[in-house]
Amino acid sequence: MDEARGLDAVVDGVFVALADPTRRKLLDLLAAQGEVTATTLADGLPVSRQAVVKHLTVLDAAGLVSGRRAGREVRYAVRPAALDATARWMATLAADWDRRLANVKRIAEATERDTP
Amino acid sequence: MDEARGLDAVVDGVFVALADPTRRKLLDLLAAQGEVTATTLADGLPVSRQAVVKHLTVLDAAGLVSGRRAGREVRYAVRPAALDATARWMATLAADWDRRLANVKRIAEATERDTP
DNA sequence: ATCAGGTGCAACTCCAGAGTTGCACATGGC
DNA sequence: GCCATGTGCAACTCTGGAGTTGCACCTGAT
């Protein structure tokens, strides 16, 4: 098991991770190439390998990627679970807002009708 | 109309907006209270009104909230559309990753079988 | 044994943005 | 007209994070 934190913590990590454009580009590359090393990823980006490693650490903490050693190199790959969980969380939230907005609108109209 | 930008720009704005905990708290309060002023919102948070106003500007740019004047005050409310769009975008992306991972795994196993 | 390519660690610079304070401007109520 | 309340604008501080550089440490290959 790897998730002892609450859903809120997961969601928070994902948002922070996805807020950076370099990290999103990194996820694009990883999704396209499968299992790649940090050095290879740095070749396709305008930043140093160290910067890539730091980003991968953030993405790993967010549960969006994971790396495994293979000899002298570490291959990283994408993990859809956290992204999917956050997507569902957001969809639920959006639906909740819709519901509340409908309520507020209804009440406002009723009040408006009483005091024109 | 209010959306002349691409979907990527919308998604980017939403991620940046949601990455900040104070802004998420702000959205919570807005969703709970319906239409509120910046001053009222600041009362329920450990930050100044000016900070709240800045956050509301970011949230507005992301399409997550909108404010309308009512006399001498500006009432803000939540807008589910951008959140929902981003949620769908993420869900699609997660599904895409799943698909790619299945492919990569299949190819890797085939290669492994050829060169044991 | 030696070399090359990859990783890990640490110290450093730099700037965007989160937050503050202070004041000027508008608007509704009295 | 006067006051209270809310908004808008500008300048300022300060911390976190993105990025860099330099070097030491492994590991696979020859």
PDB file of C-alpha atoms (C1' of nucleotides) in Angstrom:
ATOM      1  CA  MET A   1       0.000   0.000   0.000  1.00  0.00           C
ATOM      2  CA  ASP A   2       1.184   3.483  -0.644  1.00  0.00           C
ATOM      3  CA  GLU A   3      -1.714   5.763   0.274  1.00  0.00           C
ATOM      4  CA  ALA A   4      -2.211   6.356   3.973  1.00  0.00           C
ATOM      5  CA  ARG A   5      -3.204  10.005   3.460  1.00  0.00           C
ATOM      6  CA  GLY A   6      -6.692  11.324   2.997  1.00  0.00           C
ATOM      7  CA  LEU A   7      -8.281  12.151  -0.317  1.00  0.00           C
ATOM      8  CA  ASP A   8      -7.817  15.858   0.295  1.00  0.00           C
ATOM      9  CA  ALA A   9      -4.058  15.427   0.613  1.00  0.00           C
ATOM     10  CA  VAL A  10      -3.939  13.455  -2.627  1.00  0.00           C
ATOM     11  CA  VAL A  11      -5.981  16.073  -4.440  1.00  0.00           C
ATOM     12  CA  ASP A  12      -3.824  18.856  -3.059  1.00  0.00           C
ATOM     13  CA  GLY A  13      -0.656  17.159  -4.237  1.00  0.00           C
ATOM     14  CA  VAL A  14      -2.060  16.597  -7.707  1.00  0.00           C
ATOM     15  CA  PHE A  15      -3.118  20.234  -8.090  1.00  0.00           C
ATOM     16  CA  VAL A  16       0.227  21.559  -6.944  1.00  0.00           C
ATOM     17  CA  ALA A  17       1.994  19.124  -9.269  1.00  0.00           C
ATOM     18  CA  LEU A  18      -0.142  19.983 -12.290  1.00  0.00           C
ATOM     19  CA  ALA A  19       0.102  23.740 -11.741  1.00  0.00           C
ATOM     20  CA  ASP A  20       3.606  23.772 -13.217  1.00  0.00           C
ATOM     21  CA  PRO A  21       3.844  23.701 -17.046  1.00  0.00           C
ATOM     22  CA  THR A  22       7.194  21.881 -17.031  1.00  0.00           C
ATOM     23  CA  ARG A  23       5.703  19.087 -14.951  1.00  0.00           C
ATOM     24  CA  ARG A  24       2.741  18.779 -17.307  1.00  0.00           C
ATOM     25  CA  LYS A  25       5.133  18.563 -20.252  1.00  0.00           C
ATOM     26  CA  LEU A  26       7.045  15.908 -18.346  1.00  0.00           C
ATOM     27  CA  LEU A  27       3.859  13.889 -17.929  1.00  0.00           C
ATOM     28  CA  ASP A  28       3.182  14.256 -21.653  1.00  0.00           C
ATOM     29  CA  LEU A  29       6.608  12.861 -22.501  1.00  0.00           C
ATOM     30  CA  LEU A  30       6.248  10.026 -20.012  1.00  0.00           C
ATOM     31  CA  ALA A  31       2.819   9.074 -21.290  1.00  0.00           C
ATOM     32  CA  ALA A  32       4.139   9.090 -24.864  1.00  0.00           C
ATOM     33  CA  GLN A  33       7.363   7.174 -24.285  1.00  0.00           C
ATOM     34  CA  GLY A  34       6.400   4.718 -21.594  1.00  0.00           C
ATOM     35  CA  GLU A  35       9.387   4.076 -19.315  1.00  0.00           C
ATOM     36  CA  VAL A  36      12.126   6.702 -19.548  1.00  0.00           C
ATOM     37  CA  THR A  37      15.065   7.893 -17.453  1.00  0.00           C
ATOM     38  CA  ALA A  38      15.413  11.412 -16.071  1.00  0.00           C
ATOM     39  CA  THR A  39      18.393  12.010 -18.346  1.00  0.00           C
ATOM     40  CA  THR A  40      16.401  11.083 -21.452  1.00  0.00           C
ATOM     41  CA  LEU A  41      13.533  13.313 -20.345  1.00  0.00           C
ATOM     42  CA  ALA A  42      15.905  16.235 -19.831  1.00  0.00           C
ATOM     43  CA  ASP A  43      17.033  15.907 -23.458  1.00  0.00           C
ATOM     44  CA  GLY A  44      13.524  16.756 -24.624  1.00  0.00           C
ATOM     45  CA  LEU A  45      13.174  19.786 -22.350  1.00  0.00           C
ATOM     46  CA  PRO A  46      14.889  23.175 -22.049  1.00  0.00           C
ATOM     47  CA  VAL A  47      15.939  22.478 -18.461  1.00  0.00           C
ATOM     48  CA  SER A  48      18.731  20.589 -16.740  1.00  0.00           C
ATOM     49  CA  ARG A  49      18.540  16.981 -15.585  1.00  0.00           C
ATOM     50  CA  GLN A  50      18.528  18.104 -11.959  1.00  0.00           C
ATOM     51  CA  ALA A  51      15.470  20.233 -12.552  1.00  0.00           C
ATOM     52  CA  VAL A  52      13.775  17.216 -14.143  1.00  0.00           C
ATOM     53  CA  VAL A  53      14.687  15.055 -11.146  1.00  0.00           C
ATOM     54  CA  LYS A  54      13.159  17.587  -8.759  1.00  0.00           C
ATOM     55  CA  HIS A  55       9.965  17.679 -10.805  1.00  0.00           C
ATOM     56  CA  LEU A  56       9.832  13.900 -10.876  1.00  0.00           C
ATOM     57  CA  THR A  57      10.125  13.903  -7.086  1.00  0.00           C
ATOM     58  CA  VAL A  58       7.107  16.200  -6.847  1.00  0.00           C
ATOM     59  CA  LEU A  59       5.159  14.095  -9.336  1.00  0.00           C
ATOM     60  CA  ASP A  60       6.079  10.961  -7.430  1.00  0.00           C
ATOM     61  CA  ALA A  61       4.934  12.484  -4.133  1.00  0.00           C
ATOM     62  CA  ALA A  62       1.645  13.336  -5.850  1.00  0.00           C
ATOM     63  CA  GLY A  63       1.310   9.730  -6.989  1.00  0.00           C
ATOM     64  CA  LEU A  64       1.344  10.705 -10.659  1.00  0.00           C
ATOM     65  CA  VAL A  65       4.544   8.861 -11.580  1.00  0.00           C
ATOM     66  CA  SER A  66       6.750   6.154 -10.142  1.00  0.00           C
ATOM     67  CA  GLY A  67      10.334   5.120 -10.801  1.00  0.00           C
ATOM     68  CA  ARG A  68      12.046   1.750 -10.558  1.00  0.00           C
ATOM     69  CA  ARG A  69      15.705   0.951 -10.788  1.00  0.00           C
ATOM     70  CA  ALA A  70      16.968  -1.026 -13.745  1.00  0.00           C
ATOM     71  CA  GLY A  71      20.694  -1.530 -13.379  1.00  0.00           C
ATOM     72  CA  ARG A  72      22.387   1.825 -13.200  1.00  0.00           C
ATOM     73  CA  GLU A  73      19.410   3.806 -14.364  1.00  0.00           C
ATOM     74  CA  VAL A  74      15.986   4.693 -12.959  1.00  0.00           C
ATOM     75  CA  ARG A  75      13.023   4.378 -15.326  1.00  0.00           C
ATOM     76  CA  TYR A  76       9.977   6.501 -14.646  1.00  0.00           C
ATOM     77  CA  ALA A  77       6.431   5.824 -15.762  1.00  0.00           C
ATOM     78  CA  VAL A  78       3.049   7.468 -15.448  1.00  0.00           C
ATOM     79  CA  ARG A  79       0.432   6.350 -12.892  1.00  0.00           C
ATOM     80  CA  PRO A  80      -3.177   7.175 -13.799  1.00  0.00           C
ATOM     81  CA  ALA A  81      -4.766   6.398 -10.415  1.00  0.00           C
ATOM     82  CA  ALA A  82      -4.185   9.733  -8.643  1.00  0.00           C
ATOM     83  CA  LEU A  83      -5.191  11.703 -11.731  1.00  0.00           C
ATOM     84  CA  ASP A  84      -8.361   9.717 -12.094  1.00  0.00           C
ATOM     85  CA  ALA A  85      -9.240  10.110  -8.413  1.00  0.00           C
ATOM     86  CA  THR A  86      -8.767  13.868  -8.640  1.00  0.00           C
ATOM     87  CA  ALA A  87     -10.874  14.042 -11.797  1.00  0.00           C
ATOM     88  CA  ARG A  88     -13.723  12.272 -10.038  1.00  0.00           C
ATOM     89  CA  TRP A  89     -13.346  14.543  -7.017  1.00  0.00           C
ATOM     90  CA  MET A  90     -13.600  17.625  -9.229  1.00  0.00           C
ATOM     91  CA  ALA A  91     -16.589  16.326 -11.130  1.00  0.00           C
ATOM     92  CA  THR A  92     -18.403  15.700  -7.848  1.00  0.00           C
ATOM     93  CA  LEU A  93     -17.513  19.174  -6.644  1.00  0.00           C
ATOM     94  CA  ALA A  94     -18.771  20.779  -9.848  1.00  0.00           C
ATOM     95  CA  ALA A  95     -22.045  18.909  -9.546  1.00  0.00           C
ATOM     96  CA  ASP A  96     -22.338  20.040  -5.934  1.00  0.00           C
ATOM     97  CA  TRP A  97     -21.838  23.666  -6.954  1.00  0.00           C
ATOM     98  CA  ASP A  98     -24.514  23.279  -9.589  1.00  0.00           C
ATOM     99  CA  ARG A  99     -26.915  21.975  -6.991  1.00  0.00           C
ATOM    100  CA  ARG A 100     -26.182  24.805  -4.567  1.00  0.00           C
ATOM    101  CA  LEU A 101     -26.488  27.426  -7.284  1.00  0.00           C
ATOM    102  CA  ALA A 102     -29.898  26.108  -8.243  1.00  0.00           C
ATOM    103  CA  ASN A 103     -30.995  26.338  -4.608  1.00  0.00           C
ATOM    104  CA  VAL A 104     -29.683  29.839  -4.119  1.00  0.00           C
ATOM    105  CA  LYS A 105     -31.333  31.006  -7.314  1.00  0.00           C
ATOM    106  CA  ARG A 106     -34.650  29.526  -6.259  1.00  0.00           C
ATOM    107  CA  ILE A 107     -34.507  31.190  -2.840  1.00  0.00           C
ATOM    108  CA  ALA A 108     -33.434  34.502  -4.339  1.00  0.00           C
ATOM    109  CA  GLU A 109     -36.361  34.470  -6.724  1.00  0.00           C
ATOM    110  CA  ALA A 110     -38.776  33.674  -3.925  1.00  0.00           C
ATOM    111  CA  THR A 111     -37.412  36.552  -1.837  1.00  0.00           C
ATOM    112  CA  GLU A 112     -37.534  38.856  -4.830  1.00  0.00           C
ATOM    113  CA  ARG A 113     -41.186  37.940  -5.324  1.00  0.00           C
ATOM    114  CA  ASP A 114     -41.977  38.906  -1.706  1.00  0.00           C
ATOM    115  CA  THR A 115     -40.169  42.277  -1.806  1.00  0.00           C
ATOM    116  CA  PRO A 116     -40.421  43.673  -5.319  1.00  0.00           C
TER     117      PRO A 116
ATOM    118  CA  MET B   1     -19.311  34.813 -24.791  1.00  0.00           C
ATOM    119  CA  ASP B   2     -16.397  34.728 -22.425  1.00  0.00           C
ATOM    120  CA  GLU B   3     -14.164  31.922 -23.631  1.00  0.00           C
ATOM    121  CA  ALA B   4     -12.033  32.739 -26.659  1.00  0.00           C
ATOM    122  CA  ARG B   5      -9.044  30.751 -25.339  1.00  0.00           C
ATOM    123  CA  GLY B   6      -8.291  27.129 -25.989  1.00  0.00           C
ATOM    124  CA  LEU B   7      -9.093  24.303 -23.634  1.00  0.00           C
ATOM    125  CA  ASP B   8      -5.457  24.032 -22.581  1.00  0.00           C
ATOM    126  CA  ALA B   9      -5.447  27.634 -21.392  1.00  0.00           C
ATOM    127  CA  VAL B  10      -8.621  27.050 -19.384  1.00  0.00           C
ATOM    128  CA  VAL B  11      -7.191  23.915 -17.807  1.00  0.00           C
ATOM    129  CA  ASP B  12      -3.938  25.686 -17.009  1.00  0.00           C
ATOM    130  CA  GLY B  13      -5.744  28.527 -15.279  1.00  0.00           C
ATOM    131  CA  VAL B  14      -7.845  26.144 -13.222  1.00  0.00           C
ATOM    132  CA  PHE B  15      -4.823  24.154 -12.046  1.00  0.00           C
ATOM    133  CA  VAL B  16      -2.903  27.264 -11.067  1.00  0.00           C
ATOM    134  CA  ALA B  17      -5.965  28.613  -9.272  1.00  0.00           C
ATOM    135  CA  LEU B  18      -6.646  25.387  -7.376  1.00  0.00           C
ATOM    136  CA  ALA B  19      -3.020  24.886  -6.363  1.00  0.00           C
ATOM    137  CA  ASP B  20      -3.383  27.491  -3.621  1.00  0.00           C
ATOM    138  CA  PRO B  21      -5.077  26.342  -0.383  1.00  0.00           C
ATOM    139  CA  THR B  22      -6.488  29.794   0.402  1.00  0.00           C
ATOM    140  CA  ARG B  23      -8.205  29.897  -2.987  1.00  0.00           C
ATOM    141  CA  ARG B  24      -9.683  26.456  -2.436  1.00  0.00           C
ATOM    142  CA  LYS B  25     -10.984  27.580   0.948  1.00  0.00           C
ATOM    143  CA  LEU B  26     -12.418  30.634  -0.764  1.00  0.00           C
ATOM    144  CA  LEU B  27     -14.280  28.407  -3.210  1.00  0.00           C
ATOM    145  CA  ASP B  28     -15.593  26.361  -0.302  1.00  0.00           C
ATOM    146  CA  LEU B  29     -16.974  29.461   1.368  1.00  0.00           C
ATOM    147  CA  LEU B  30     -18.479  30.734  -1.879  1.00  0.00           C
ATOM    148  CA  ALA B  31     -20.121  27.418  -2.647  1.00  0.00           C
ATOM    149  CA  ALA B  32     -21.552  27.300   0.871  1.00  0.00           C
ATOM    150  CA  GLN B  33     -22.811  30.878   1.088  1.00  0.00           C
ATOM    151  CA  GLY B  34     -23.926  31.591  -2.444  1.00  0.00           C
ATOM    152  CA  GLU B  35     -23.306  35.244  -3.242  1.00  0.00           C
ATOM    153  CA  VAL B  36     -20.853  36.993  -0.927  1.00  0.00           C
ATOM    154  CA  THR B  37     -18.682  40.107  -0.939  1.00  0.00           C
ATOM    155  CA  ALA B  38     -14.914  40.086  -0.634  1.00  0.00           C
ATOM    156  CA  THR B  39     -15.154  41.781   2.745  1.00  0.00           C
ATOM    157  CA  THR B  40     -17.459  39.073   4.101  1.00  0.00           C
ATOM    158  CA  LEU B  41     -15.177  36.366   2.758  1.00  0.00           C
ATOM    159  CA  ALA B  42     -12.164  37.967   4.424  1.00  0.00           C
ATOM    160  CA  ASP B  43     -13.938  37.721   7.782  1.00  0.00           C
ATOM    161  CA  GLY B  44     -13.914  33.944   7.532  1.00  0.00           C
ATOM    162  CA  LEU B  45     -10.240  33.732   6.605  1.00  0.00           C
ATOM    163  CA  PRO B  46      -6.937  34.557   8.330  1.00  0.00           C
ATOM    164  CA  VAL B  47      -5.946  36.995   5.576  1.00  0.00           C
ATOM    165  CA  SER B  48      -6.732  40.594   4.697  1.00  0.00           C
ATOM    166  CA  ARG B  49      -9.495  41.711   2.358  1.00  0.00           C
ATOM    167  CA  GLN B  50      -6.917  42.760  -0.235  1.00  0.00           C
ATOM    168  CA  ALA B  51      -5.479  39.266  -0.310  1.00  0.00           C
ATOM    169  CA  VAL B  52      -8.991  37.902  -0.840  1.00  0.00           C
ATOM    170  CA  VAL B  53      -9.565  40.339  -3.690  1.00  0.00           C
ATOM    171  CA  LYS B  54      -6.362  39.223  -5.400  1.00  0.00           C
ATOM    172  CA  HIS B  55      -7.378  35.580  -5.072  1.00  0.00           C
ATOM    173  CA  LEU B  56     -10.814  36.355  -6.442  1.00  0.00           C
ATOM    174  CA  THR B  57      -9.155  38.004  -9.445  1.00  0.00           C
ATOM    175  CA  VAL B  58      -7.182  34.819 -10.107  1.00  0.00           C
ATOM    176  CA  LEU B  59     -10.281  32.659  -9.665  1.00  0.00           C
ATOM    177  CA  ASP B  60     -12.222  34.945 -11.989  1.00  0.00           C
ATOM    178  CA  ALA B  61      -9.497  34.731 -14.646  1.00  0.00           C
ATOM    179  CA  ALA B  62      -9.701  30.949 -14.345  1.00  0.00           C
ATOM    180  CA  GLY B  63     -13.466  31.115 -14.864  1.00  0.00           C
ATOM    181  CA  LEU B  64     -14.166  29.569 -11.456  1.00  0.00           C
ATOM    182  CA  VAL B  65     -16.004  32.551  -9.989  1.00  0.00           C
ATOM    183  CA  SER B  66     -17.662  35.722 -11.211  1.00  0.00           C
ATOM    184  CA  GLY B  67     -18.616  38.949  -9.488  1.00  0.00           C
ATOM    185  CA  ARG B  68     -21.418  41.374 -10.173  1.00  0.00           C
ATOM    186  CA  ARG B  69     -21.986  44.797  -8.692  1.00  0.00           C
ATOM    187  CA  ALA B  70     -24.960  45.319  -6.423  1.00  0.00           C
ATOM    188  CA  GLY B  71     -24.984  48.930  -5.297  1.00  0.00           C
ATOM    189  CA  ARG B  72     -21.779  49.700  -3.485  1.00  0.00           C
ATOM    190  CA  GLU B  73     -20.727  46.112  -3.083  1.00  0.00           C
ATOM    191  CA  VAL B  74     -19.548  43.329  -5.402  1.00  0.00           C
ATOM    192  CA  ARG B  75     -21.058  39.899  -4.857  1.00  0.00           C
ATOM    193  CA  TYR B  76     -19.071  36.893  -5.973  1.00  0.00           C
ATOM    194  CA  ALA B  77     -20.418  33.471  -6.845  1.00  0.00           C
ATOM    195  CA  VAL B  78     -19.023  30.147  -7.964  1.00  0.00           C
ATOM    196  CA  ARG B  79     -19.100  28.995 -11.618  1.00  0.00           C
ATOM    197  CA  PRO B  80     -19.025  25.228 -12.133  1.00  0.00           C
ATOM    198  CA  ALA B  81     -18.362  25.220 -15.896  1.00  0.00           C
ATOM    199  CA  ALA B  82     -14.560  25.569 -15.893  1.00  0.00           C
ATOM    200  CA  LEU B  83     -14.210  23.055 -13.065  1.00  0.00           C
ATOM    201  CA  ASP B  84     -16.365  20.553 -14.867  1.00  0.00           C
ATOM    202  CA  ALA B  85     -14.473  21.005 -18.136  1.00  0.00           C
ATOM    203  CA  THR B  86     -11.169  20.429 -16.373  1.00  0.00           C
ATOM    204  CA  ALA B  87     -12.531  17.354 -14.618  1.00  0.00           C
ATOM    205  CA  ARG B  88     -13.561  15.845 -17.956  1.00  0.00           C
ATOM    206  CA  TRP B  89     -10.187  16.724 -19.466  1.00  0.00           C
ATOM    207  CA  MET B  90      -8.394  14.959 -16.631  1.00  0.00           C
ATOM    208  CA  ALA B  91     -10.577  11.884 -16.820  1.00  0.00           C
ATOM    209  CA  THR B  92      -9.858  11.588 -20.539  1.00  0.00           C
ATOM    210  CA  LEU B  93      -6.153  11.983 -19.903  1.00  0.00           C
ATOM    211  CA  ALA B  94      -6.163   9.301 -17.214  1.00  0.00           C
ATOM    212  CA  ALA B  95      -7.935   6.910 -19.545  1.00  0.00           C
ATOM    213  CA  ASP B  96      -5.384   7.680 -22.244  1.00  0.00           C
ATOM    214  CA  TRP B  97      -2.518   6.895 -19.868  1.00  0.00           C
ATOM    215  CA  ASP B  98      -4.166   3.614 -19.005  1.00  0.00           C
ATOM    216  CA  ARG B  99      -4.376   2.715 -22.666  1.00  0.00           C
ATOM    217  CA  ARG B 100      -0.728   3.602 -23.317  1.00  0.00           C
ATOM    218  CA  LEU B 101       0.452   1.712 -20.261  1.00  0.00           C
ATOM    219  CA  ALA B 102      -1.334  -1.411 -21.434  1.00  0.00           C
ATOM    220  CA  ASN B 103       0.359  -1.092 -24.809  1.00  0.00           C
ATOM    221  CA  VAL B 104       3.811  -0.503 -23.392  1.00  0.00           C
ATOM    222  CA  LYS B 105       3.426  -3.441 -21.053  1.00  0.00           C
ATOM    223  CA  ARG B 106       2.406  -5.715 -23.896  1.00  0.00           C
ATOM    224  CA  ILE B 107       5.379  -4.652 -26.047  1.00  0.00           C
ATOM    225  CA  ALA B 108       7.801  -4.964 -23.157  1.00  0.00           C
ATOM    226  CA  GLU B 109       6.651  -8.491 -22.453  1.00  0.00           C
ATOM    227  CA  ALA B 110       6.998  -9.446 -26.118  1.00  0.00           C
ATOM    228  CA  THR B 111      10.553  -8.057 -26.214  1.00  0.00           C
ATOM    229  CA  GLU B 112      11.387  -9.793 -22.966  1.00  0.00           C
ATOM    230  CA  ARG B 113      10.250 -13.069 -24.503  1.00  0.00           C
ATOM    231  CA  ASP B 114      12.613 -12.584 -27.489  1.00  0.00           C
ATOM    232  CA  THR B 115      15.684 -11.670 -25.412  1.00  0.00           C
ATOM    233  CA  PRO B 116      15.545 -13.528 -22.120  1.00  0.00           C
TER     234      PRO B 116
ATOM    235  C1'  DA C   1      41.430  -2.000 -13.777  1.00  0.00           C
ATOM    236  C1'  DT C   2      39.614   1.539 -16.058  1.00  0.00           C
ATOM    237  C1'  DC C   3      36.376   4.405 -18.427  1.00  0.00           C
ATOM    238  C1'  DA C   4      31.819   6.278 -19.538  1.00  0.00           C
ATOM    239  C1'  DG C   5      27.156   7.241 -18.670  1.00  0.00           C
ATOM    240  C1'  DG C   6      23.770   7.742 -15.112  1.00  0.00           C
ATOM    241  C1'  DT C   7      22.399   8.961 -10.586  1.00  0.00           C
ATOM    242  C1'  DG C   8      22.437  11.516  -5.937  1.00  0.00           C
ATOM    243  C1'  DC C   9      23.500  15.398  -2.907  1.00  0.00           C
ATOM    244  C1'  DA C  10      24.310  20.184  -1.620  1.00  0.00           C
ATOM    245  C1'  DA C  11      24.778  25.008  -2.060  1.00  0.00           C
ATOM    246  C1'  DC C  12      23.621  28.795  -4.601  1.00  0.00           C
ATOM    247  C1'  DT C  13      20.766  32.464  -7.480  1.00  0.00           C
ATOM    248  C1'  DC C  14      16.506  34.457  -8.758  1.00  0.00           C
ATOM    249  C1'  DC C  15      11.811  35.827  -9.262  1.00  0.00           C
ATOM    250  C1'  DA C  16       6.810  35.228  -9.160  1.00  0.00           C
ATOM    251  C1'  DG C  17       3.221  35.491  -6.124  1.00  0.00           C
ATOM    252  C1'  DA C  18       1.071  35.562  -1.388  1.00  0.00           C
ATOM    253  C1'  DG C  19       0.324  38.852   1.897  1.00  0.00           C
ATOM    254  C1'  DT C  20       0.581  43.399   3.983  1.00  0.00           C
ATOM    255  C1'  DT C  21      -0.343  48.464   4.828  1.00  0.00           C
ATOM    256  C1'  DG C  22      -1.998  52.994   3.674  1.00  0.00           C
ATOM    257  C1'  DC C  23      -4.901  55.950   1.434  1.00  0.00           C
ATOM    258  C1'  DA C  24      -8.227  57.683  -2.004  1.00  0.00           C
ATOM    259  C1'  DC C  25     -12.724  57.066  -4.094  1.00  0.00           C
ATOM    260  C1'  DA C  26     -17.646  55.729  -4.445  1.00  0.00           C
ATOM    261  C1'  DT C  27     -22.269  54.768  -2.599  1.00  0.00           C
ATOM    262  C1'  DG C  28     -26.212  54.001   0.557  1.00  0.00           C
ATOM    263  C1'  DG C  29     -28.467  55.481   4.917  1.00  0.00           C
ATOM    264  C1'  DC C  30     -29.394  58.992   8.265  1.00  0.00           C
TER     265       DC C  30
ATOM    266  C1'  DG D   1     -24.759  67.414   3.973  1.00  0.00           C
ATOM    267  C1'  DC D   2     -22.479  63.952   6.698  1.00  0.00           C
ATOM    268  C1'  DC D   3     -20.893  59.549   8.104  1.00  0.00           C
ATOM    269  C1'  DA D   4     -20.242  54.668   7.627  1.00  0.00           C
ATOM    270  C1'  DT D   5     -19.103  50.903   4.863  1.00  0.00           C
ATOM    271  C1'  DG D   6     -17.187  48.768   0.980  1.00  0.00           C
ATOM    272  C1'  DT D   7     -14.269  48.963  -2.983  1.00  0.00           C
ATOM    273  C1'  DG D   8      -9.977  50.131  -5.871  1.00  0.00           C
ATOM    274  C1'  DC D   9      -5.150  51.250  -6.447  1.00  0.00           C
ATOM    275  C1'  DA D  10      -0.216  51.325  -5.423  1.00  0.00           C
ATOM    276  C1'  DA D  11       3.991  50.370  -3.176  1.00  0.00           C
ATOM    277  C1'  DC D  12       6.257  47.424  -0.225  1.00  0.00           C
ATOM    278  C1'  DT D  13       8.156  42.904   2.172  1.00  0.00           C
ATOM    279  C1'  DC D  14       9.262  38.198   2.116  1.00  0.00           C
ATOM    280  C1'  DT D  15       9.177  33.393   1.480  1.00  0.00           C
ATOM    281  C1'  DG D  16       8.853  29.236  -1.480  1.00  0.00           C
ATOM    282  C1'  DG D  17       9.970  27.014  -5.446  1.00  0.00           C
ATOM    283  C1'  DA D  18      12.135  26.620 -10.159  1.00  0.00           C
ATOM    284  C1'  DG D  19      16.443  26.315 -12.033  1.00  0.00           C
ATOM    285  C1'  DT D  20      21.509  26.094 -12.049  1.00  0.00           C
ATOM    286  C1'  DT D  21      26.273  24.432 -11.170  1.00  0.00           C
ATOM    287  C1'  DG D  22      29.721  21.461  -9.206  1.00  0.00           C
ATOM    288  C1'  DC D  23      31.175  17.301  -7.508  1.00  0.00           C
ATOM    289  C1'  DA D  24      31.009  12.639  -5.538  1.00  0.00           C
ATOM    290  C1'  DC D  25      29.220   8.021  -6.048  1.00  0.00           C
ATOM    291  C1'  DC D  26      27.592   3.695  -8.539  1.00  0.00           C
ATOM    292  C1'  DT D  27      27.294   0.415 -12.095  1.00  0.00           C
ATOM    293  C1'  DG D  28      27.847  -1.765 -16.627  1.00  0.00           C
ATOM    294  C1'  DA D  29      31.036  -2.475 -20.434  1.00  0.00           C
ATOM    295  C1'  DT D  30      35.621  -3.252 -22.499  1.00  0.00           C
TER     296       DT D  30
END
